[in-house]
CSV table of C-alpha atoms in Angstrom, one decimal:
chain,number,residue,atom,x,y,z
A,1,MET,CA,0.2,-0.1,0.2
A,2,SER,CA,1.3,3.4,-0.7
A,3,ASP,CA,1.7,6.3,1.5
A,4,LEU,CA,-1.2,8.1,-0.5
A,5,GLU,CA,-3.6,4.9,0.2
A,6,LYS,CA,-2.6,5.2,3.4
A,7,LYS,CA,-3.2,8.9,4.2
A,8,LEU,CA,-6.3,8.5,2.4
A,9,THR,CA,-7.4,5.2,4.5
A,10,GLU,CA,-6.2,7.5,7.8
A,11,LYS,CA,-8.3,10.2,6.7
A,12,LYS,CA,-11.8,8.2,6.0
A,13,GLU,CA,-11.1,6.5,9.3
A,14,GLN,CA,-11.0,9.9,11.0
A,15,LEU,CA,-14.0,11.2,8.9
A,16,GLU,CA,-16.0,8.3,9.8
A,17,ALA,CA,-15.1,8.6,13.5
A,18,LYS,CA,-15.8,12.3,13.3
A,19,LEU,CA,-19.4,11.5,12.0
A,20,ALA,CA,-20.0,9.1,14.5
A,21,GLU,CA,-19.4,11.0,17.2
A,22,ASN,CA,-21.4,14.1,15.8
A,23,VAL,CA,-24.3,11.4,15.3
A,24,SER,CA,-24.3,10.5,18.6
A,25,LYS,CA,-24.1,14.3,20.0
A,26,VAL,CA,-27.2,14.9,17.6
A,27,LYS,CA,-28.8,11.8,19.1
A,28,ARG,CA,-28.0,12.8,22.7
A,29,SER,CA,-29.3,16.3,22.2
A,30,LEU,CA,-32.6,15.0,20.3
A,31,GLY,CA,-33.1,12.6,23.7
A,32,THR,CA,-32.5,15.4,25.7
A,33,ARG,CA,-35.0,17.9,24.2
A,34,MET,CA,-37.5,15.3,23.8
A,35,GLY,CA,-37.3,14.6,27.3
A,36,ARG,CA,-37.3,17.9,28.1
A,37,ALA,CA,-40.3,18.6,25.9
A,38,VAL,CA,-42.6,15.6,27.6
A,39,ALA,CA,-41.6,16.9,31.0
A,40,TRP,CA,-43.0,20.2,29.7
A,41,THR,CA,-45.9,19.1,28.7
A,42,VAL,CA,-46.6,16.7,31.5
A,43,ALA,CA,-46.1,19.9,33.8
A,44,VAL,CA,-48.5,22.2,32.1
A,45,LEU,CA,-51.2,19.5,31.9
A,46,ALA,CA,-50.6,18.8,35.4
A,47,ILE,CA,-50.8,22.7,35.9
A,48,VAL,CA,-53.9,23.4,34.1
A,49,ARG,CA,-55.5,20.7,35.9
A,50,LEU,CA,-55.0,21.8,39.4
A,51,VAL,CA,-56.0,25.6,38.0
A,52,LEU,CA,-59.7,23.8,36.5
A,53,PHE,CA,-59.9,21.4,40.1
A,54,PHE,CA,-59.2,25.2,42.0
A,55,GLY,CA,-61.6,26.6,39.8
A,56,PHE,CA,-64.2,24.3,39.9
A,57,ALA,CA,-63.7,24.3,43.5
A,58,TRP,CA,-64.3,27.9,43.6
A,59,TYR,CA,-67.2,27.9,41.2
A,60,SER,CA,-69.0,25.2,43.4
A,61,THR,CA,-69.4,27.9,46.8
A,62,THR,CA,-71.0,30.7,44.3
A,63,PRO,CA,-74.5,31.5,44.6
A,64,ASP,CA,-74.6,30.9,40.6
A,65,PHE,CA,-73.4,27.4,40.5
A,66,GLU,CA,-75.8,26.5,43.6
A,67,HIS,CA,-78.6,28.3,42.1
A,68,ARG,CA,-78.0,25.9,39.0
A,69,VAL,CA,-78.0,22.8,40.7
A,70,ASN,CA,-80.8,23.8,43.0
A,71,ARG,CA,-82.9,24.2,39.6
A,72,GLU,CA,-81.6,20.7,38.2
A,73,VAL,CA,-82.6,18.9,41.6
A,74,VAL,CA,-85.9,20.1,41.8
A,75,LYS,CA,-86.4,19.3,38.0
A,76,VAL,CA,-85.0,15.9,39.0
A,77,LEU,CA,-87.3,15.2,42.2
A,78,GLU,CA,-90.5,16.8,40.4
A,79,ASP,CA,-90.2,14.2,37.5
A,80,ALA,CA,-89.2,11.5,39.6
A,81,THR,CA,-91.9,12.0,42.4
A,82,GLY,CA,-94.7,13.9,40.7
A,83,GLY,CA,-95.2,15.9,43.3
A,84,ARG,CA,-94.2,19.7,43.4
A,85,VAL,CA,-91.0,20.3,45.2
A,86,GLU,CA,-88.9,22.7,46.7
A,87,LEU,CA,-85.6,23.3,48.0
A,88,ARG,CA,-84.8,26.6,50.1
A,89,GLY,CA,-80.9,26.0,49.6
A,90,ILE,CA,-78.0,23.5,48.7
A,91,HIS,CA,-74.4,23.8,49.4
A,92,PHE,CA,-71.1,21.9,48.4
A,93,SER,CA,-67.6,21.1,50.1
A,94,LEU,CA,-65.5,20.0,47.4
A,95,TRP,CA,-62.8,19.4,49.9
A,96,HIS,CA,-65.2,17.4,51.9
A,97,LEU,CA,-67.0,15.6,48.8
A,98,ALA,CA,-70.3,17.0,51.2
A,99,ILE,CA,-73.7,18.2,50.0
A,100,GLU,CA,-76.1,20.2,52.6
A,101,ALA,CA,-79.6,20.3,51.3
A,102,ASP,CA,-82.0,22.6,53.3
A,103,GLY,CA,-85.7,23.1,53.5
A,104,LEU,CA,-86.6,20.2,51.2
A,105,VAL,CA,-90.7,19.9,50.6
A,106,ILE,CA,-92.2,17.8,48.5
A,107,HIS,CA,-95.9,18.6,48.0
A,108,GLY,CA,-98.3,15.5,47.4
A,109,LEU,CA,-102.2,15.7,46.5
A,110,GLU,CA,-103.0,17.5,49.7
A,111,GLY,CA,-105.0,20.4,49.6
A,112,PRO,CA,-104.3,24.0,50.1
A,113,GLY,CA,-103.0,24.9,53.8
A,114,GLU,CA,-102.5,21.2,54.4
A,115,ALA,CA,-98.8,19.4,55.5
A,116,PRO,CA,-97.3,18.6,52.7
A,117,TYR,CA,-96.7,15.0,51.5
A,118,LEU,CA,-92.8,15.2,52.9
A,119,SER,CA,-90.5,18.0,54.3
A,120,VAL,CA,-87.1,17.6,55.8
A,121,ASP,CA,-85.4,20.3,57.5
A,122,LYS,CA,-81.7,19.1,56.5
A,123,LEU,CA,-80.0,16.7,54.4
A,124,GLU,CA,-75.9,15.7,54.7
A,125,VAL,CA,-74.4,13.5,52.4
A,126,ARG,CA,-70.5,12.7,52.2
A,127,VAL,CA,-69.2,10.6,49.6
A,128,LYS,CA,-66.4,8.5,49.3
A,129,ILE,CA,-64.0,8.2,46.1
A,130,ALA,CA,-62.6,4.4,46.4
A,131,SER,CA,-59.3,2.9,45.0
A,132,PHE,CA,-59.1,2.7,41.3
A,133,PHE,CA,-56.7,-0.5,41.8
A,134,SER,CA,-59.4,-2.2,44.4
A,135,HIS,CA,-62.6,-1.3,41.5
A,136,VAL,CA,-61.1,-2.7,38.6
A,137,THR,CA,-63.6,-5.2,37.7
A,138,GLY,CA,-66.2,-2.6,38.7
A,139,SER,CA,-68.7,-1.0,36.1
A,140,GLY,CA,-69.5,2.8,35.8
A,141,LEU,CA,-69.5,5.4,38.5
A,142,SER,CA,-70.7,3.4,41.3
A,143,SER,CA,-67.4,1.4,41.3
A,144,TYR,CA,-65.6,4.3,42.2
A,145,VAL,CA,-67.9,6.7,44.1
A,146,SER,CA,-69.9,5.4,47.2
A,147,LEU,CA,-71.9,7.3,49.9
A,148,ASN,CA,-70.0,7.3,52.9
A,149,TYR,CA,-72.4,9.6,55.4
A,150,LEU,CA,-76.1,10.3,54.9
A,151,ARG,CA,-77.9,12.3,57.6
A,152,VAL,CA,-81.9,13.3,57.3
A,153,GLU,CA,-82.8,16.0,60.3
A,154,HIS,CA,-86.2,16.3,61.3
A,155,PRO,CA,-88.1,14.7,58.1
A,156,GLN,CA,-91.9,14.7,58.3
A,157,PHE,CA,-93.9,12.5,56.3
A,158,HIS,CA,-97.8,13.1,56.0
A,159,LEU,CA,-100.0,10.4,54.5
A,160,MET,CA,-103.7,11.0,54.1
A,161,ILE,CA,-106.5,8.5,53.2
A,162,ASP,CA,-110.1,9.2,52.6
A,163,LYS,CA,-112.5,6.8,53.1
A,164,ASP,CA,-112.5,5.7,49.5
A,165,GLY,CA,-109.1,4.8,50.1
A,166,LYS,CA,-107.1,7.2,48.2
A,167,THR,CA,-104.3,9.1,49.5
A,168,ASN,CA,-102.0,12.1,48.8
A,169,GLN,CA,-99.3,10.3,47.5
A,170,PRO,CA,-98.1,12.1,44.2
A,171,VAL,CA,-98.4,10.1,40.9
A,172,PRO,CA,-94.7,9.5,39.3
A,173,LYS,CA,-94.0,11.2,36.2
A,174,HIS,CA,-92.6,8.4,33.4
A,175,PRO,CA,-92.9,8.0,30.3
A,176,ARG,CA,-94.9,5.3,28.9
A,177,ALA,CA,-94.5,3.6,26.2
A,178,SER,CA,-97.2,1.4,24.5
A,179,ASN,CA,-96.4,-2.6,25.2
A,180,ALA,CA,-92.9,-1.7,27.1
A,181,PRO,CA,-92.8,-2.9,30.7
A,182,LEU,CA,-92.1,0.0,32.9
A,183,THR,CA,-89.0,-0.1,35.2
A,184,ASP,CA,-88.1,3.1,37.3
A,185,THR,CA,-86.4,3.2,40.1
A,186,LEU,CA,-86.9,6.0,42.5
A,187,LEU,CA,-84.2,5.1,45.2
A,188,ASP,CA,-80.9,2.8,45.2
A,189,LEU,CA,-79.4,3.6,48.4
A,190,LYS,CA,-76.4,2.0,49.6
A,191,ALA,CA,-74.6,3.8,52.5
A,192,ASN,CA,-71.9,3.3,55.2
A,193,GLU,CA,-73.4,5.2,57.7
A,194,ALA,CA,-77.3,6.7,58.0
A,195,VAL,CA,-79.0,8.7,60.6
A,196,VAL,CA,-82.6,10.1,60.4
A,197,ALA,CA,-82.8,12.4,63.4
A,198,ASN,CA,-86.2,13.9,65.2
A,199,GLY,CA,-88.5,12.2,62.5
A,200,LEU,CA,-92.2,12.3,62.2
A,201,ALA,CA,-95.0,10.2,60.7
A,202,LEU,CA,-98.4,11.6,60.2
A,203,VAL,CA,-100.6,9.1,59.1
A,204,LYS,CA,-104.1,9.5,59.1
A,205,ASP,CA,-103.5,12.6,61.8
A,206,ARG,CA,-101.6,10.0,64.0
A,207,ALA,CA,-98.4,11.2,64.7
A,208,ILE,CA,-95.8,8.7,64.8
A,209,PRO,CA,-92.0,10.2,66.0
A,210,PHE,CA,-89.2,7.7,64.3
A,211,ASP,CA,-85.5,8.0,64.8
A,212,MET,CA,-82.8,5.4,62.9
A,213,ALA,CA,-79.6,5.1,62.8
A,214,ALA,CA,-77.7,2.5,60.6
A,215,ARG,CA,-74.4,1.2,59.0
A,216,ASP,CA,-73.7,-0.9,55.6
A,217,LEU,CA,-77.7,0.7,54.5
A,218,ASP,CA,-78.9,-1.1,51.6
A,219,ALA,CA,-82.5,0.1,50.6
A,220,GLU,CA,-84.0,0.2,47.1
A,221,VAL,CA,-87.5,2.1,46.2
A,222,HIS,CA,-89.0,1.1,42.7
A,223,TYR,CA,-92.3,2.1,40.8
A,224,ILE,CA,-94.9,-0.9,41.1
A,225,PRO,CA,-97.1,-0.2,37.6
A,226,SER,CA,-99.7,-2.2,39.3
A,227,SER,CA,-100.4,0.2,41.8
A,228,ASP,CA,-99.1,3.5,39.8
A,229,ARG,CA,-96.7,4.0,42.9
A,230,TYR,CA,-93.1,3.2,44.4
A,231,GLY,CA,-92.8,1.0,46.8
A,232,ALA,CA,-89.6,-0.9,48.5
């Protein structure tokens, strides 16, 4: 091999080594830049989620939010029970996952000036968000959110029965399909702890006080087509 060929070979090897080094630097630079881009993207998304969470937490305490939810709750209860519903106020605490409703009244078929079908001074609800990993096999929102605590203060249930056996129980509002069987659930209640305090049932002008405390409560109230009423 001549000296010229040796020099050309050495030059070629040097160029290849330099090229490999430059390629390695570019790869490291791209990797670093991509890593930084991913890190910044994750950080920005986390910040956006925090801003949205705190924004919603603040908005959930505003009168506008409570008014909107109050209106929707009244509409849902009126559709479910068929009675005229009043709700004085509803309040949220996102930090404690708690809801408090005041002055709930459901009017039935009673006449003007008579006691309503149902009234509740205060209703307190606290929910619990379960671990995702402990409910992987669950389905739907109920697999991850459960009712942890329910307290009903001073509920008054007023049932009137006339001589013909008719009552003041409101008739549920529900869509009737032509030949389709109707299945409507008013209440599917599962609670770790439930308390009813200072309750009063007025049945045919007879007052029956009641209180209740229960753990691991499981209760359901369904629509009964044969009587056009709800029952357990």
